[in-house]
PDB file of C-alpha atoms and ligand atoms in Angstrom:
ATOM      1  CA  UNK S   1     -54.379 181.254 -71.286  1.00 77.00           C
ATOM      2  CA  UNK S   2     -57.590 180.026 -68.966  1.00 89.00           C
ATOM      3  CA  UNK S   3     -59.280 178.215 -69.256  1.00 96.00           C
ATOM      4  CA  UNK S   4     -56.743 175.104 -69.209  1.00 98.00           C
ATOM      5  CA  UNK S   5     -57.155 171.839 -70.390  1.00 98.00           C
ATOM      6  CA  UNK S   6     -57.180 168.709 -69.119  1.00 98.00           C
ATOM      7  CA  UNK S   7     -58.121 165.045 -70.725  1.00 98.00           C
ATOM      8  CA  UNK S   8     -58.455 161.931 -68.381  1.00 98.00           C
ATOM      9  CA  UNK S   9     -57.799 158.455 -70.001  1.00 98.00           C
ATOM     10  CA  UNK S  10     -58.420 155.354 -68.339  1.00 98.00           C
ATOM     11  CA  UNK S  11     -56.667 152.654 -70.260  1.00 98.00           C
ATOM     12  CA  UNK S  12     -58.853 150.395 -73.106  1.00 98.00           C
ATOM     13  CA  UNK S  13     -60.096 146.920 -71.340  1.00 98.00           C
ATOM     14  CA  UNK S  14     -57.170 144.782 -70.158  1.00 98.00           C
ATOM     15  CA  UNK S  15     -56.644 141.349 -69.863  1.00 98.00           C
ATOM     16  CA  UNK S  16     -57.753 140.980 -66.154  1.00 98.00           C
ATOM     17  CA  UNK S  17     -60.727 143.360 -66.606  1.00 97.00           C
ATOM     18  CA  UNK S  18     -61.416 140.478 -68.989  1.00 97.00           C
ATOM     19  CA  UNK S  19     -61.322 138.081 -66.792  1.00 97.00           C
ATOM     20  CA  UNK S  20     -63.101 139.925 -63.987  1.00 97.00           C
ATOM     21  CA  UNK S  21     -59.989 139.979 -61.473  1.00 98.00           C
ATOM     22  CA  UNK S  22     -58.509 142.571 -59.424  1.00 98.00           C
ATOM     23  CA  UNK S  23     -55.785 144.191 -61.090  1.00 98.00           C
ATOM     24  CA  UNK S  24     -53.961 146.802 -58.884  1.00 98.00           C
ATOM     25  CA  UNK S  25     -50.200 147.172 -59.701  1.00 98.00           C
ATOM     26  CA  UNK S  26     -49.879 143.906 -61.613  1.00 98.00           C
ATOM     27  CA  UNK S  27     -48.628 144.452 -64.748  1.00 98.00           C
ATOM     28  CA  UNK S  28     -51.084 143.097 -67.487  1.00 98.00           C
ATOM     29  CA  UNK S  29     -51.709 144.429 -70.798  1.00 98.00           C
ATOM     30  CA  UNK S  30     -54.980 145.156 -73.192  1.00 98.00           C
ATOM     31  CA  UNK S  31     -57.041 142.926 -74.452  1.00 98.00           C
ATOM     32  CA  UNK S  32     -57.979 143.328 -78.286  1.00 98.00           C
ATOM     33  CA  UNK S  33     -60.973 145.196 -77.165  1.00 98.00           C
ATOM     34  CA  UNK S  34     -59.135 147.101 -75.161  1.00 98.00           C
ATOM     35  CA  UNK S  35     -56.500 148.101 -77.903  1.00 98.00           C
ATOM     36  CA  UNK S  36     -59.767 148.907 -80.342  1.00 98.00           C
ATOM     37  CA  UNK S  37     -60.946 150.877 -77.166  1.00 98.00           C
ATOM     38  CA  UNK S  38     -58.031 153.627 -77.005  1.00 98.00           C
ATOM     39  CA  UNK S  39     -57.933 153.772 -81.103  1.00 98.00           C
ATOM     40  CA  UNK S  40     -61.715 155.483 -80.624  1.00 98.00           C
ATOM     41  CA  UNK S  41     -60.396 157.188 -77.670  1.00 98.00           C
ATOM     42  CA  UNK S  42     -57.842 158.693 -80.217  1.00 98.00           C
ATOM     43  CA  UNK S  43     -60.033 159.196 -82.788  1.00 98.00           C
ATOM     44  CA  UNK S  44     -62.389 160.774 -80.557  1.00 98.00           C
ATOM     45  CA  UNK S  45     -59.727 163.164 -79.274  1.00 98.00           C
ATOM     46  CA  UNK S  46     -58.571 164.201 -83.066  1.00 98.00           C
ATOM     47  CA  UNK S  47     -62.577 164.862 -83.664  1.00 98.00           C
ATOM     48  CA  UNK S  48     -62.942 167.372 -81.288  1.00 98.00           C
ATOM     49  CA  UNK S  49     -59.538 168.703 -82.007  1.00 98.00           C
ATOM     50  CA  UNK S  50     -58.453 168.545 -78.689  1.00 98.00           C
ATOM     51  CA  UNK S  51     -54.560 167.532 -79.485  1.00 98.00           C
ATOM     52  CA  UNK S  52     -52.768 166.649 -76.545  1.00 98.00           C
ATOM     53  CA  UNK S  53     -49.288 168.805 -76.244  1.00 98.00           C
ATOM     54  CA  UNK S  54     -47.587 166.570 -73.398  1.00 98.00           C
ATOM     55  CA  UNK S  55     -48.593 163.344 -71.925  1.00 99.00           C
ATOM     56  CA  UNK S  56     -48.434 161.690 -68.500  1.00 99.00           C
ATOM     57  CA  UNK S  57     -49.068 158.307 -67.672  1.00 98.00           C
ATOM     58  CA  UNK S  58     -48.701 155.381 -64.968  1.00 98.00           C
ATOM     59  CA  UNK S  59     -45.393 152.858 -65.328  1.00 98.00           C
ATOM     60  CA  UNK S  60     -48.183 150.240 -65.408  1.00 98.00           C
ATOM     61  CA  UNK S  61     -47.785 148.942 -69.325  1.00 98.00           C
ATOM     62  CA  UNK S  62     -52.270 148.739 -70.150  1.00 98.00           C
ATOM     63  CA  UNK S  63     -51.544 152.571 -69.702  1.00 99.00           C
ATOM     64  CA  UNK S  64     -48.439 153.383 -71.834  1.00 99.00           C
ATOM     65  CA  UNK S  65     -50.134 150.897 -74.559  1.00 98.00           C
ATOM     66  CA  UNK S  66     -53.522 153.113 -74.265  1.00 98.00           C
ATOM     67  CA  UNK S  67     -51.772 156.496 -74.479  1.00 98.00           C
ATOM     68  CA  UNK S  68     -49.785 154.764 -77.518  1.00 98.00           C
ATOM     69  CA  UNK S  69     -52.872 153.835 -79.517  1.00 98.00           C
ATOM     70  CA  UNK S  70     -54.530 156.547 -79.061  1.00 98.00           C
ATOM     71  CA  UNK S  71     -51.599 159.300 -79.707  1.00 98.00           C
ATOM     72  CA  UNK S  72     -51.125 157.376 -82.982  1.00 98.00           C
ATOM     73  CA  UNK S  73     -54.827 158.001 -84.073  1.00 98.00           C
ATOM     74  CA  UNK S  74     -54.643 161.194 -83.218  1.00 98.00           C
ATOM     75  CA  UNK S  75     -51.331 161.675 -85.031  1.00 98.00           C
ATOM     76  CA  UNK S  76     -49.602 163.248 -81.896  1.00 98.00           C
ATOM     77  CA  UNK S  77     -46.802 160.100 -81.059  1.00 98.00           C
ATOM     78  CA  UNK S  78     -44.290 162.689 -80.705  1.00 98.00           C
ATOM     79  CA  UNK S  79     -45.146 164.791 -77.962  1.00 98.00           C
ATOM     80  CA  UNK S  80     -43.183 164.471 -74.305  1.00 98.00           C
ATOM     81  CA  UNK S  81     -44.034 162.133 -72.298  1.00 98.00           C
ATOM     82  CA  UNK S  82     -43.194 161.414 -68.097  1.00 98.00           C
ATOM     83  CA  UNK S  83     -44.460 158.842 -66.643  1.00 98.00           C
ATOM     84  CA  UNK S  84     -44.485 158.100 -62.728  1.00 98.00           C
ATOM     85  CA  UNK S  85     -45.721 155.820 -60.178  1.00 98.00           C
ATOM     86  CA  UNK S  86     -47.773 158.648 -58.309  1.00 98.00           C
ATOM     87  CA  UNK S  87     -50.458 157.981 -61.332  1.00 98.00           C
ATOM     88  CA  UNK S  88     -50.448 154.121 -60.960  1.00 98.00           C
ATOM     89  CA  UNK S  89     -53.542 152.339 -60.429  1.00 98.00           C
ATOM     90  CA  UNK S  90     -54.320 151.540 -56.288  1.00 98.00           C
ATOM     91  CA  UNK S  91     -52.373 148.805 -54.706  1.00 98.00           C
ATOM     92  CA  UNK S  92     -54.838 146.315 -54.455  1.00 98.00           C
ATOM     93  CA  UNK S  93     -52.898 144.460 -51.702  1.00 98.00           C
ATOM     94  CA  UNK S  94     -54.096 140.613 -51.260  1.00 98.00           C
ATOM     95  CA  UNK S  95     -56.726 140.851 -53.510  1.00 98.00           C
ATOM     96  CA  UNK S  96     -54.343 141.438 -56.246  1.00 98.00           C
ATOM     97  CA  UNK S  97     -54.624 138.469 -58.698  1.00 98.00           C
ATOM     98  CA  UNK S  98     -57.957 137.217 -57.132  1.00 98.00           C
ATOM     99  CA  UNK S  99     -61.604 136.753 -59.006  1.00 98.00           C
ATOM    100  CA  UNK S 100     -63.842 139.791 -58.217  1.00 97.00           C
ATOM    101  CA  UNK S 101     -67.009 137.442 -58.385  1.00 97.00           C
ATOM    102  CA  UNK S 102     -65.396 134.513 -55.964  1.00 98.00           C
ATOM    103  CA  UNK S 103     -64.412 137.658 -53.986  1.00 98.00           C
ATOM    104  CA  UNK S 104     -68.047 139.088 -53.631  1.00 97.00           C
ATOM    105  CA  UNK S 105     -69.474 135.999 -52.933  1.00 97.00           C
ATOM    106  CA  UNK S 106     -67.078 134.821 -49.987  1.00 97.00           C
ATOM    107  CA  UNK S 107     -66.852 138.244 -48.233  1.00 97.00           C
ATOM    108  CA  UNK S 108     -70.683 139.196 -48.520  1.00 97.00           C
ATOM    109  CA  UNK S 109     -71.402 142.686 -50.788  1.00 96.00           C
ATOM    110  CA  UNK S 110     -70.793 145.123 -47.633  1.00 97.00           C
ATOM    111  CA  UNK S 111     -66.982 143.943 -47.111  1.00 97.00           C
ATOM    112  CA  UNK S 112     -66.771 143.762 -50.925  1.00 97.00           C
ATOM    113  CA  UNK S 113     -68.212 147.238 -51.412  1.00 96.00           C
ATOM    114  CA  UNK S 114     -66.031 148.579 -48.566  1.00 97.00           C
ATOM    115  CA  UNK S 115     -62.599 147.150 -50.163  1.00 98.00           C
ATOM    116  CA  UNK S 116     -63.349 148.365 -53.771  1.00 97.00           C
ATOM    117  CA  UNK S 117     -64.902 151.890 -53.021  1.00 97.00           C
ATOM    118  CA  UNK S 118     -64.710 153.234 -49.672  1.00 97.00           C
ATOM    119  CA  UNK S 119     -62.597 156.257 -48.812  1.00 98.00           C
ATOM    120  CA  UNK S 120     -60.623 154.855 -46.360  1.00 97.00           C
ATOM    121  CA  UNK S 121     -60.537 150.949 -46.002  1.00 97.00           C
ATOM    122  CA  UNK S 122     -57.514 149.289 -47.422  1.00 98.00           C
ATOM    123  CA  UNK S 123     -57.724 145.981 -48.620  1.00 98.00           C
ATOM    124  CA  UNK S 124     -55.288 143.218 -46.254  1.00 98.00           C
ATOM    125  CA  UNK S 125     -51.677 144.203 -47.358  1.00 98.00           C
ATOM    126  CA  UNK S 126     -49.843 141.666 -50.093  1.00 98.00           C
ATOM    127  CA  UNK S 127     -47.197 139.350 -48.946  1.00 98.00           C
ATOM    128  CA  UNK S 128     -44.019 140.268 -50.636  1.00 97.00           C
ATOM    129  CA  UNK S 129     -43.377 136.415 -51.430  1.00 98.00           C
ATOM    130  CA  UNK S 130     -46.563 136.615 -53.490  1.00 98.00           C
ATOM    131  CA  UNK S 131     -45.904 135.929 -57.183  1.00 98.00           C
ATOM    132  CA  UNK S 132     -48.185 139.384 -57.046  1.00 98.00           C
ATOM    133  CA  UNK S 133     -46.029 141.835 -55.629  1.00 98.00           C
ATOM    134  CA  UNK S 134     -44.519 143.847 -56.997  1.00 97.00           C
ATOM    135  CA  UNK S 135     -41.932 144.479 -54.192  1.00 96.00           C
ATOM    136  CA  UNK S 136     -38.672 143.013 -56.933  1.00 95.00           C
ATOM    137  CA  UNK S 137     -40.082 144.758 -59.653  1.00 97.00           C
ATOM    138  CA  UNK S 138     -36.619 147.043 -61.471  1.00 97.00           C
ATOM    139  CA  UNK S 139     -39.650 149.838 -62.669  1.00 97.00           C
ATOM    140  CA  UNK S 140     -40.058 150.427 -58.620  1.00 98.00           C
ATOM    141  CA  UNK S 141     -36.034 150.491 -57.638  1.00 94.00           C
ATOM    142  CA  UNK S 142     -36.463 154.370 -57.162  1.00 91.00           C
ATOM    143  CA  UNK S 143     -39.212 154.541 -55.023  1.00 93.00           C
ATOM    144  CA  UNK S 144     -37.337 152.993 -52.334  1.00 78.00           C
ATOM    145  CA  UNK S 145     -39.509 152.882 -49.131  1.00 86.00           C
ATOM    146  CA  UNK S 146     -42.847 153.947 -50.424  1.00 89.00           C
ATOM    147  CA  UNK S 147     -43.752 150.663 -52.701  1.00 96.00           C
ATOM    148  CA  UNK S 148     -47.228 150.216 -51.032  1.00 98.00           C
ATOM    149  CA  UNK S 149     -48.362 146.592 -50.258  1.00 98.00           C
ATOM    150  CA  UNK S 150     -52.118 148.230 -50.251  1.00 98.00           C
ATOM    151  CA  UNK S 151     -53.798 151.038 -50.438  1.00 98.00           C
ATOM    152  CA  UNK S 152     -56.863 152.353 -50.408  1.00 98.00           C
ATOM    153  CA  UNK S 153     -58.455 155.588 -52.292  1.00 98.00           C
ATOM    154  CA  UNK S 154     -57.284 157.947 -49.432  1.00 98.00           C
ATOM    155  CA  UNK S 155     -53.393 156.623 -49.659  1.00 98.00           C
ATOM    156  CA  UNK S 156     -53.268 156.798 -53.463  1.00 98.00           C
ATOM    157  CA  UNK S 157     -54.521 160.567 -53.548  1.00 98.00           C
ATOM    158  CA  UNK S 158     -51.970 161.071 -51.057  1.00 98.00           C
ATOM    159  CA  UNK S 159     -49.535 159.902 -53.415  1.00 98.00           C
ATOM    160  CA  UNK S 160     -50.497 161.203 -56.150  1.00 98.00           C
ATOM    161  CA  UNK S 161     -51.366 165.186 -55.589  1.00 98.00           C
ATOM    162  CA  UNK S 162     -47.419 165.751 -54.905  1.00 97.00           C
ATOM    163  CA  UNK S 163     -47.640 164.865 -59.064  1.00 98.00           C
ATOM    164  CA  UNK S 164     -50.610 166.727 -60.040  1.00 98.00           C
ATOM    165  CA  UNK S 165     -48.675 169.514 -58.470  1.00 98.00           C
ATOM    166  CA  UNK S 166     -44.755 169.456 -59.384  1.00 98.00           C
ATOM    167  CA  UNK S 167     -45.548 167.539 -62.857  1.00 98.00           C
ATOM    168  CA  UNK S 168     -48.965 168.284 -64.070  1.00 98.00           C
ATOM    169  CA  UNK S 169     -49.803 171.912 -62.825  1.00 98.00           C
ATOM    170  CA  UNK S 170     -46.483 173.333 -64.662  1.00 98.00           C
ATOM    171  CA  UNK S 171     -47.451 172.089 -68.041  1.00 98.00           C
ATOM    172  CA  UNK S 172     -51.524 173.210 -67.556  1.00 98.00           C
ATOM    173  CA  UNK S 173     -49.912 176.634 -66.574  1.00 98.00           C
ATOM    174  CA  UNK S 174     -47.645 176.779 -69.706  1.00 97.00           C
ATOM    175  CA  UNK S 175     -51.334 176.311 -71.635  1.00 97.00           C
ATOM    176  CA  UNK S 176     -50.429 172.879 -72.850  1.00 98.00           C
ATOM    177  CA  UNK S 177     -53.368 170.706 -73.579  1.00 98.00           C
ATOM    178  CA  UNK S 178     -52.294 168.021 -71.191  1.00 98.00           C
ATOM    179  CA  UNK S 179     -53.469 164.365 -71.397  1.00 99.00           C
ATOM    180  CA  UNK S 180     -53.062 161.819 -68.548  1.00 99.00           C
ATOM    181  CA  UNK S 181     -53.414 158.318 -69.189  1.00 98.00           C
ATOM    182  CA  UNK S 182     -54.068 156.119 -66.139  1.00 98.00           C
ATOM    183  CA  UNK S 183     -56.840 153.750 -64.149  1.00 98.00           C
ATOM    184  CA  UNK S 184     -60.020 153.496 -62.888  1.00 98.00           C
ATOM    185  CA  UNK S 185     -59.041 154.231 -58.818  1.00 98.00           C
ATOM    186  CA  UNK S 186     -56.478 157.162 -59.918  1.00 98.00           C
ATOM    187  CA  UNK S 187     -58.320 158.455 -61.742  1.00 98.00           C
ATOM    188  CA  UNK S 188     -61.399 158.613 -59.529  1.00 98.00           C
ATOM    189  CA  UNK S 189     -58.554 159.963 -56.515  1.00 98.00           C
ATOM    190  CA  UNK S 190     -58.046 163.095 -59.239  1.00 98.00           C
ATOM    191  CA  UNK S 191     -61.551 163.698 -59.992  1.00 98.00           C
ATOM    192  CA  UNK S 192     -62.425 163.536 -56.605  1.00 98.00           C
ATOM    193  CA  UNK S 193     -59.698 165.867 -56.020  1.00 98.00           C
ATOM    194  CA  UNK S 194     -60.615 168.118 -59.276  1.00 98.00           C
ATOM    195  CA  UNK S 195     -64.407 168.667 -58.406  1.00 97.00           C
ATOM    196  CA  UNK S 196     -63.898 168.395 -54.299  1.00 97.00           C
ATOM    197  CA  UNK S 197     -66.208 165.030 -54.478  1.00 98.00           C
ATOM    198  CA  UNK S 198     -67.202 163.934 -50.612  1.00 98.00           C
ATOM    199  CA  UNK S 199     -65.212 160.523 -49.309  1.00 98.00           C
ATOM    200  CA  UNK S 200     -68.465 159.405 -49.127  1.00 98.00           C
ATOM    201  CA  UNK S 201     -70.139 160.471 -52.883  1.00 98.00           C
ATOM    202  CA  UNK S 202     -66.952 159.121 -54.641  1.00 98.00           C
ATOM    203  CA  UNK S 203     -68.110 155.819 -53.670  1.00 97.00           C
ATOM    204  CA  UNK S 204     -70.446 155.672 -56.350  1.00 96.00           C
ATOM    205  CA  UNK S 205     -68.219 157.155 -58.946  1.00 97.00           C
ATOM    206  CA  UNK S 206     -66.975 155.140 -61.482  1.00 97.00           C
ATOM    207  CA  UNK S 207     -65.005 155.644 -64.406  1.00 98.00           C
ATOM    208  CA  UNK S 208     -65.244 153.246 -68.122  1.00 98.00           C
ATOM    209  CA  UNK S 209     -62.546 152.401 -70.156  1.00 97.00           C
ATOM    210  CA  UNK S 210     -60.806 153.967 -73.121  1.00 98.00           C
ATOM    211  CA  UNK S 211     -63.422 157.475 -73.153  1.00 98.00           C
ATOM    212  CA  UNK S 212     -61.711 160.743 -72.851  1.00 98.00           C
ATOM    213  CA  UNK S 213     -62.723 162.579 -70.034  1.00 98.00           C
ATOM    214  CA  UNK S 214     -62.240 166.240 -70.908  1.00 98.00           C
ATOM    215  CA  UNK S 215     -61.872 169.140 -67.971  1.00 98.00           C
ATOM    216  CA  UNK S 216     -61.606 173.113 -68.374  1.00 98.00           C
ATOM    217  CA  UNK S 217     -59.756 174.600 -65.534  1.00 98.00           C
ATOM    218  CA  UNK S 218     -60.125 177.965 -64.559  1.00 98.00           C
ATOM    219  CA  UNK S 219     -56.416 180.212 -63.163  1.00 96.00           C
ATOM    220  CA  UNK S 220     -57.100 178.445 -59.422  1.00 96.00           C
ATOM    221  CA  UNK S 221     -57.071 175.081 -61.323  1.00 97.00           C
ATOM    222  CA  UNK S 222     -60.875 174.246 -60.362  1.00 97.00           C
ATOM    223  CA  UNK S 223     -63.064 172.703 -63.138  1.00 98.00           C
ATOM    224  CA  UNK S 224     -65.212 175.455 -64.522  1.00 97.00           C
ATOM    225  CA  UNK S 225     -67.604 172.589 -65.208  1.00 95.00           C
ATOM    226  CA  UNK S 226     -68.124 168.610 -64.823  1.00 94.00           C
ATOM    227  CA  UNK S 227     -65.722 166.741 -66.332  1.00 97.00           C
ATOM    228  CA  UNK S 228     -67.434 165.896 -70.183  1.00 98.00           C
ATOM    229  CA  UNK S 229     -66.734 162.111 -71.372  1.00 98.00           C
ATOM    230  CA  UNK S 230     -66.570 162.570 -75.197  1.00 98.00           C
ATOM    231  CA  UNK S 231     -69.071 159.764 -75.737  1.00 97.00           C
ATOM    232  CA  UNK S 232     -71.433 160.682 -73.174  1.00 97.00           C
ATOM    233  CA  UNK S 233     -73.828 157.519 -73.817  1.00 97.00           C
ATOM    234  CA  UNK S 234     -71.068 154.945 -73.813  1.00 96.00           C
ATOM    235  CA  UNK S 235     -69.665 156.258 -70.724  1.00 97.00           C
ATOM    236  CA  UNK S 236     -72.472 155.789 -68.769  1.00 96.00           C
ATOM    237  CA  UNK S 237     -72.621 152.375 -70.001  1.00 96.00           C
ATOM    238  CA  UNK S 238     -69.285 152.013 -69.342  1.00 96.00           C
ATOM    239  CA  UNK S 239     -69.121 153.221 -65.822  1.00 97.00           C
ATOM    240  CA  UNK S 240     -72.287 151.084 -65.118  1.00 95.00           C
ATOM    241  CA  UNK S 241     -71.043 147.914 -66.228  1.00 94.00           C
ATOM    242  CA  UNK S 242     -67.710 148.629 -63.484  1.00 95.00           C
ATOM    243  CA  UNK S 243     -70.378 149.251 -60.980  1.00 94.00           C
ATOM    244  CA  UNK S 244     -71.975 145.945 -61.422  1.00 91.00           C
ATOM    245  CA  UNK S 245     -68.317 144.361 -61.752  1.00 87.00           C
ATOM    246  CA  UNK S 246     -68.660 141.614 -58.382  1.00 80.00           C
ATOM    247  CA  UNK S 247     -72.324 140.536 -60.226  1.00 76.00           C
ATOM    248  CA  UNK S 248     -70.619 138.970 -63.273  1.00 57.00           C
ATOM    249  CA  UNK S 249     -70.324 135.088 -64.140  1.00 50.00           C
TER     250      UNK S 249
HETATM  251  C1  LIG D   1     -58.999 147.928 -61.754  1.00 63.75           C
HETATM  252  C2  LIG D   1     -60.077 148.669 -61.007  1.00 63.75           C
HETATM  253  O1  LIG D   1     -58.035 148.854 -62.151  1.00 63.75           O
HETATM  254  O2  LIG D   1     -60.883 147.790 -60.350  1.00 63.75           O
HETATM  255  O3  LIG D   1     -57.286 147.221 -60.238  1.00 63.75           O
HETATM  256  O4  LIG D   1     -58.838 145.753 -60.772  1.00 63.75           O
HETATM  257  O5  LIG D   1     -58.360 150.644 -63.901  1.00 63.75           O
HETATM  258  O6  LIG D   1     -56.216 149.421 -63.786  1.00 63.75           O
HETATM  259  O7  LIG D   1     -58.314 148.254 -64.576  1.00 63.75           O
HETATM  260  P1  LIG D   1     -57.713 149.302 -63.663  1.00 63.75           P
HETATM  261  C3  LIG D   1     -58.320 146.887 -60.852  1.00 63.75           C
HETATM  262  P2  LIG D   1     -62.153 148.230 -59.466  1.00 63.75           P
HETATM  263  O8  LIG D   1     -61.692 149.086 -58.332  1.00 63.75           O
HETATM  264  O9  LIG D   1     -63.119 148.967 -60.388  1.00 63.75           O
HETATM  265  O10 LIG D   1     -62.712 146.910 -58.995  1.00 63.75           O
END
């Protein structure tokens, strides 16, 4: 049943990518733009008749509200759903909750650059007593041990390929058109992962909101081509505008 197929979501625009401030595991939801966002994500989806059979998302609620939206234009609310952790958004550790433009201008751009897209550099971990953390949060009671306090693009594909492979691999196996809906830095940890990106090329990868990202997979689960966003143009805008995201204000 090759090739399989796979559709990458990033949520619609949420209330902190609003207001320009790091997000990580805080738990805020979409803006109106961002609701309007995943509708034409749906819609786009339901043009191209690619009908997701089974869904994954994040526990992080701008993802579940996304994958909502846009099921419902697509007129596919019904199908299963699991959602986990392993497809949540980066810790962002202490920059969690803090203005990306402030953030850009205190550090300098190299220190900036380094915490928001190198491989390996982790952010300063959060303090638990921050209202921030996450670390009382009921959603996380299972994951006892693991709740990050940062991460940085290494750590979260670390976390999240044991996912792609017990959760995700199954269904693309059974021939299910499979749609995950999660964030910009998971994301880019799967794609990086998908089309065996260099740690130091995925620094200048960057993925817009609320566009469909659609993969073919051959049997060994390898993209057969580049990922295709279903509105190529906006995108690129898209992913250009996240680029420039410190410059704002
Ligand atoms: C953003 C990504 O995550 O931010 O955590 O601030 O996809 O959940 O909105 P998302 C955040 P950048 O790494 O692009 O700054």
């Amino acid at each position: 049943t090759e090739p399989y197929t796979l559709i990458l979501l990033r949520h619609g625009q949420s209330e902190w990518n609003q207001l320009n401030l790091f997000t990580g595991w805080v738990d805020v939801r979409l803006t109106e733009q961002g609701k309007n966002e995943a509708r034409r994500g749906g819609e786009l989806l339901a043009e191209a008749g690619l009908l997701p059979d089974v869904l994954h998302t994040s526990l992080l609620s701008r993802a579940i509200q996304t994958a909502n939206i846009a099921l419902d234009a697509a007129d596919r609310l019904w199908i299963p759903v699991t959602r986990s952790w392993r497809l949540n958004e980066r810790h962002y550790g202490a920059l969690q909750g803090k203005d990306k433009a402030q953030t850009l201008e205190e550090f300098g751009p190299e220190q900036f650059q380094l915490w928001r897209r190198s491989f390996d550099v982790p952010p300063p971990p959060l303090d638990d007593a921050s209202e921030f953390s996450q670390v009382n949060d009921v959603r996380y009671a299972g994951i006892d041990g693991e709740l990050p306090r940062t991460e940085s693009l290494s750590l979260v594909i670390d976390r999240l390929l044991p996912y792609w492979d017990s959760a995700i691999v199954p269904d693309l196996q059974e021939g299910k058109t499979v749609l995950v809906t999660a964030h910009g830095n998971s994301l880019r940890g799967l794609v990086k992962h998908l089309e065996g990106i260099s740690d130091d090329d995925i620094a200048s990868l960057n993925i817009p909101t609320g566009i469909p990202l659609v993969y073919r997979l051959g049997a060994d689960l390898k993209p057969l081509g580049p990922g295709e966003y279903l509105d190529p143009e906006a995108a690129a805008a898209g992913a250009a505008a996240v680029a420039n995201q410190g410059a704002k204000h």
